[in-house]
């Protein structure tokens, strides 16, 4: 049985608590959060203790920690937990600073337990099927990838101010997915971003609408489109064009029922947001972590994967600021 300490009792921490306690090989032992009442509520809900972060990491009876705290704490907590011999699942990004994230990787090279980054979309069955089909050569040589990722509404402005910006907070998922689906990281990125949805986002120094073009060493291309607003729901689509065909991933909808009349065809909207869209992916992600921590299975989303995605996000951010293509430095 994997005994787990949860660091962070916010929205994503609550999602993980459900999966930790719902798995037959893991149990939630303790919860820590800087906001005491949040930790109290979550701990009571699942019969866990409330402890400090330091107490959880120092407890030799706790086998693993799940890091769902603010991003600026991730690297420090990864290093401390690794030094204590804990298995680690950490939410993305590894850090807001690429230099600090790279230092974290160097400092944890000798870790005895697995360290996994929570890129949940890798575990979505639909994304996984696209990746597997492409890797098996089912559409020939992949040539052009298109990723559409639109949120239903922008986050609170206070979150925007500490998020690291759209490229590190939102597009980082799509940049990781481009690497996952294309089997390699790009060598150059061109990006442009604008604040079209909410002027307050622009005033905070961020953008809410962006497009990035990724160029690969062998000439392949990928295009990522992001927006913080889609009035119809959470829009998550992929098209991967190859020399012998096309793989397409469509939206998950609130219902599979459609109505067709002489006036037209009506179908349901996409599922509202990531909690609904990727609920199954979070379950599969936790299973993958348990398999690594308890049974020695390979880590499917490594700390290096997290740093690669952060390097791509930094390159996209710099390109959007300078108006020039930026070479990717991994």
mmCIF file of C-alpha atoms in Angstrom, residues 59-211:
data_model
loop_
_atom_site.group_PDB
_atom_site.id
_atom_site.type_symbol
_atom_site.label_atom_id
_atom_site.label_comp_id
_atom_site.label_asym_id
_atom_site.label_seq_id
_atom_site.Cartn_x
_atom_site.Cartn_y
_atom_site.Cartn_z
ATOM 1 C CA UNK A 59 7.833 11.132 8.097
ATOM 2 C CA UNK A 60 9.566 7.851 7.157
ATOM 3 C CA UNK A 61 6.197 6.047 7.068
ATOM 4 C CA UNK A 62 4.962 8.212 4.171
ATOM 5 C CA UNK A 63 6.117 6.695 0.881
ATOM 6 C CA UNK A 64 5.094 9.386 -1.605
ATOM 7 C CA UNK A 65 4.087 13.014 -1.875
ATOM 8 C CA UNK A 66 1.820 14.665 -4.380
ATOM 9 C CA UNK A 67 2.808 18.306 -4.891
ATOM 10 C CA UNK A 68 -0.175 20.504 -5.754
ATOM 11 C CA UNK A 69 1.067 23.742 -4.200
ATOM 12 C CA UNK A 70 1.797 27.093 -5.867
ATOM 13 C CA UNK A 71 4.313 26.808 -8.703
ATOM 14 C CA UNK A 72 6.998 28.872 -6.991
ATOM 15 C CA UNK A 73 7.344 26.134 -4.345
ATOM 16 C CA UNK A 74 7.621 23.131 -6.690
ATOM 17 C CA UNK A 75 11.390 22.890 -7.133
ATOM 18 C CA UNK A 76 12.119 23.295 -3.416
ATOM 19 C CA UNK A 77 9.564 20.647 -2.493
ATOM 20 C CA UNK A 78 10.762 18.210 -5.167
ATOM 21 C CA UNK A 79 14.319 18.496 -3.874
ATOM 22 C CA UNK A 80 13.312 18.090 -0.223
ATOM 23 C CA UNK A 81 11.056 15.105 -0.925
ATOM 24 C CA UNK A 82 13.646 13.445 -3.152
ATOM 25 C CA UNK A 83 16.283 13.840 -0.455
ATOM 26 C CA UNK A 84 13.873 12.121 1.952
ATOM 27 C CA UNK A 85 13.479 9.197 -0.445
ATOM 28 C CA UNK A 86 9.859 9.900 -1.348
ATOM 29 C CA UNK A 87 8.234 9.038 -4.666
ATOM 30 C CA UNK A 88 6.991 12.316 -6.150
ATOM 31 C CA UNK A 89 4.152 13.364 -8.413
ATOM 32 C CA UNK A 90 4.325 17.118 -9.036
ATOM 33 C CA UNK A 91 1.892 19.340 -10.875
ATOM 34 C CA UNK A 92 3.243 21.315 -13.807
ATOM 35 C CA UNK A 93 5.233 23.449 -14.304
ATOM 36 C CA UNK A 94 8.351 22.356 -12.457
ATOM 37 C CA UNK A 95 9.093 26.019 -11.730
ATOM 38 C CA UNK A 96 8.420 29.468 -13.150
ATOM 39 C CA UNK A 97 12.167 29.786 -13.758
ATOM 40 C CA UNK A 98 13.756 27.481 -16.320
ATOM 41 C CA UNK A 99 17.160 27.934 -14.672
ATOM 42 C CA UNK A 100 15.740 26.913 -11.302
ATOM 43 C CA UNK A 101 13.988 23.902 -12.846
ATOM 44 C CA UNK A 102 17.241 22.743 -14.426
ATOM 45 C CA UNK A 103 18.983 23.091 -11.068
ATOM 46 C CA UNK A 104 16.227 20.948 -9.538
ATOM 47 C CA UNK A 105 16.907 18.245 -12.123
ATOM 48 C CA UNK A 106 20.632 18.332 -11.369
ATOM 49 C CA UNK A 107 20.061 18.165 -7.617
ATOM 50 C CA UNK A 108 17.749 15.156 -7.858
ATOM 51 C CA UNK A 109 19.813 13.066 -10.286
ATOM 52 C CA UNK A 110 20.554 10.515 -7.601
ATOM 53 C CA UNK A 111 16.966 10.150 -6.376
ATOM 54 C CA UNK A 112 16.135 6.589 -5.396
ATOM 55 C CA UNK A 113 12.352 6.910 -5.925
ATOM 56 C CA UNK A 114 10.506 7.997 -9.080
ATOM 57 C CA UNK A 115 9.795 11.653 -9.833
ATOM 58 C CA UNK A 116 6.872 12.235 -12.177
ATOM 59 C CA UNK A 117 5.394 15.449 -13.605
ATOM 60 C CA UNK A 118 1.613 15.614 -13.870
ATOM 61 C CA UNK A 119 0.984 16.222 -17.559
ATOM 62 C CA UNK A 120 -2.483 14.732 -17.343
ATOM 63 C CA UNK A 121 -3.286 14.940 -21.073
ATOM 64 C CA UNK A 122 -0.688 12.261 -21.825
ATOM 65 C CA UNK A 123 -2.954 9.862 -19.956
ATOM 66 C CA UNK A 124 -6.189 10.744 -21.719
ATOM 67 C CA UNK A 125 -7.160 7.616 -23.702
ATOM 68 C CA UNK A 126 -7.890 9.636 -26.836
ATOM 69 C CA UNK A 127 -4.586 11.506 -26.895
ATOM 70 C CA UNK A 128 -2.836 8.231 -26.120
ATOM 71 C CA UNK A 129 -4.500 6.532 -29.104
ATOM 72 C CA UNK A 130 -3.356 9.322 -31.440
ATOM 73 C CA UNK A 131 0.203 9.010 -30.137
ATOM 74 C CA UNK A 132 0.215 5.235 -30.451
ATOM 75 C CA UNK A 133 -1.203 5.308 -33.983
ATOM 76 C CA UNK A 134 1.317 7.917 -35.103
ATOM 77 C CA UNK A 135 4.234 6.038 -33.520
ATOM 78 C CA UNK A 136 3.101 2.847 -35.259
ATOM 79 C CA UNK A 137 3.253 4.598 -38.628
ATOM 80 C CA UNK A 138 -0.468 4.292 -39.310
ATOM 81 C CA UNK A 139 -0.529 7.627 -41.190
ATOM 82 C CA UNK A 140 2.977 7.403 -42.610
ATOM 83 C CA UNK A 141 5.468 10.136 -41.750
ATOM 84 C CA UNK A 142 3.923 12.823 -39.580
ATOM 85 C CA UNK A 143 4.200 16.241 -41.211
ATOM 86 C CA UNK A 144 1.794 18.785 -39.707
ATOM 87 C CA UNK A 145 0.227 18.929 -36.242
ATOM 88 C CA UNK A 146 -2.561 21.311 -35.242
ATOM 89 C CA UNK A 147 -3.597 21.708 -31.590
ATOM 90 C CA UNK A 148 -6.597 23.797 -30.538
ATOM 91 C CA UNK A 149 -6.964 24.535 -26.825
ATOM 92 C CA UNK A 150 -9.533 27.109 -25.700
ATOM 93 C CA UNK A 151 -10.684 27.623 -22.112
ATOM 94 C CA UNK A 152 -14.357 28.481 -21.509
ATOM 95 C CA UNK A 153 -13.439 31.642 -19.568
ATOM 96 C CA UNK A 154 -10.324 33.366 -18.227
ATOM 97 C CA UNK A 155 -9.102 32.646 -14.708
ATOM 98 C CA UNK A 156 -9.344 35.264 -11.935
ATOM 99 C CA UNK A 157 -6.948 38.150 -12.451
ATOM 100 C CA UNK A 158 -5.226 37.408 -9.133
ATOM 101 C CA UNK A 159 -4.363 33.962 -10.482
ATOM 102 C CA UNK A 160 -3.113 35.455 -13.751
ATOM 103 C CA UNK A 161 -0.676 37.666 -11.846
ATOM 104 C CA UNK A 162 1.113 34.686 -10.266
ATOM 105 C CA UNK A 163 0.608 32.065 -12.997
ATOM 106 C CA UNK A 164 3.769 32.771 -14.967
ATOM 107 C CA UNK A 165 1.720 33.811 -17.987
ATOM 108 C CA UNK A 166 -0.320 32.003 -20.616
ATOM 109 C CA UNK A 167 2.659 30.291 -22.236
ATOM 110 C CA UNK A 168 3.912 28.734 -18.971
ATOM 111 C CA UNK A 169 0.489 28.133 -17.434
ATOM 112 C CA UNK A 170 -1.787 27.137 -20.324
ATOM 113 C CA UNK A 171 0.164 26.512 -23.523
ATOM 114 C CA UNK A 172 2.721 24.404 -21.647
ATOM 115 C CA UNK A 173 0.196 21.533 -21.794
ATOM 116 C CA UNK A 174 -0.031 21.841 -25.580
ATOM 117 C CA UNK A 175 3.727 22.185 -25.973
ATOM 118 C CA UNK A 176 4.188 18.971 -24.023
ATOM 119 C CA UNK A 177 1.482 17.343 -26.138
ATOM 120 C CA UNK A 178 3.264 18.432 -29.340
ATOM 121 C CA UNK A 179 6.436 16.738 -28.099
ATOM 122 C CA UNK A 180 4.415 13.665 -27.069
ATOM 123 C CA UNK A 181 2.606 13.321 -30.407
ATOM 124 C CA UNK A 182 5.505 14.233 -32.706
ATOM 125 C CA UNK A 183 7.996 12.111 -30.778
ATOM 126 C CA UNK A 184 10.514 14.930 -30.473
ATOM 127 C CA UNK A 185 10.899 18.543 -29.374
ATOM 128 C CA UNK A 186 10.983 21.376 -31.930
ATOM 129 C CA UNK A 187 14.152 23.334 -32.598
ATOM 130 C CA UNK A 188 12.508 26.734 -33.135
ATOM 131 C CA UNK A 189 9.326 28.506 -32.058
ATOM 132 C CA UNK A 190 7.550 31.583 -33.380
ATOM 133 C CA UNK A 191 4.690 32.913 -31.248
ATOM 134 C CA UNK A 192 2.405 35.899 -31.017
ATOM 135 C CA UNK A 193 0.062 36.776 -28.177
ATOM 136 C CA UNK A 194 -2.534 39.456 -27.509
ATOM 137 C CA UNK A 195 -4.919 40.438 -24.711
ATOM 138 C CA UNK A 196 -8.241 40.283 -26.559
ATOM 139 C CA UNK A 197 -10.508 38.730 -23.936
ATOM 140 C CA UNK A 198 -9.896 40.836 -20.822
ATOM 141 C CA UNK A 199 -7.975 44.167 -20.739
ATOM 142 C CA UNK A 200 -7.034 43.428 -17.114
ATOM 143 C CA UNK A 201 -4.981 40.474 -18.324
ATOM 144 C CA UNK A 202 -3.007 42.778 -20.607
ATOM 145 C CA UNK A 203 -2.595 45.277 -17.760
ATOM 146 C CA UNK A 204 -1.113 42.443 -15.678
ATOM 147 C CA UNK A 205 1.498 41.893 -18.392
ATOM 148 C CA UNK A 206 -0.023 38.707 -19.825
ATOM 149 C CA UNK A 207 -1.915 37.660 -22.936
ATOM 150 C CA UNK A 208 -5.117 35.654 -23.280
ATOM 151 C CA UNK A 209 -4.981 34.737 -26.971
ATOM 152 C CA UNK A 210 -1.935 33.215 -28.654
ATOM 153 C CA UNK A 211 -0.688 31.242 -31.635
#
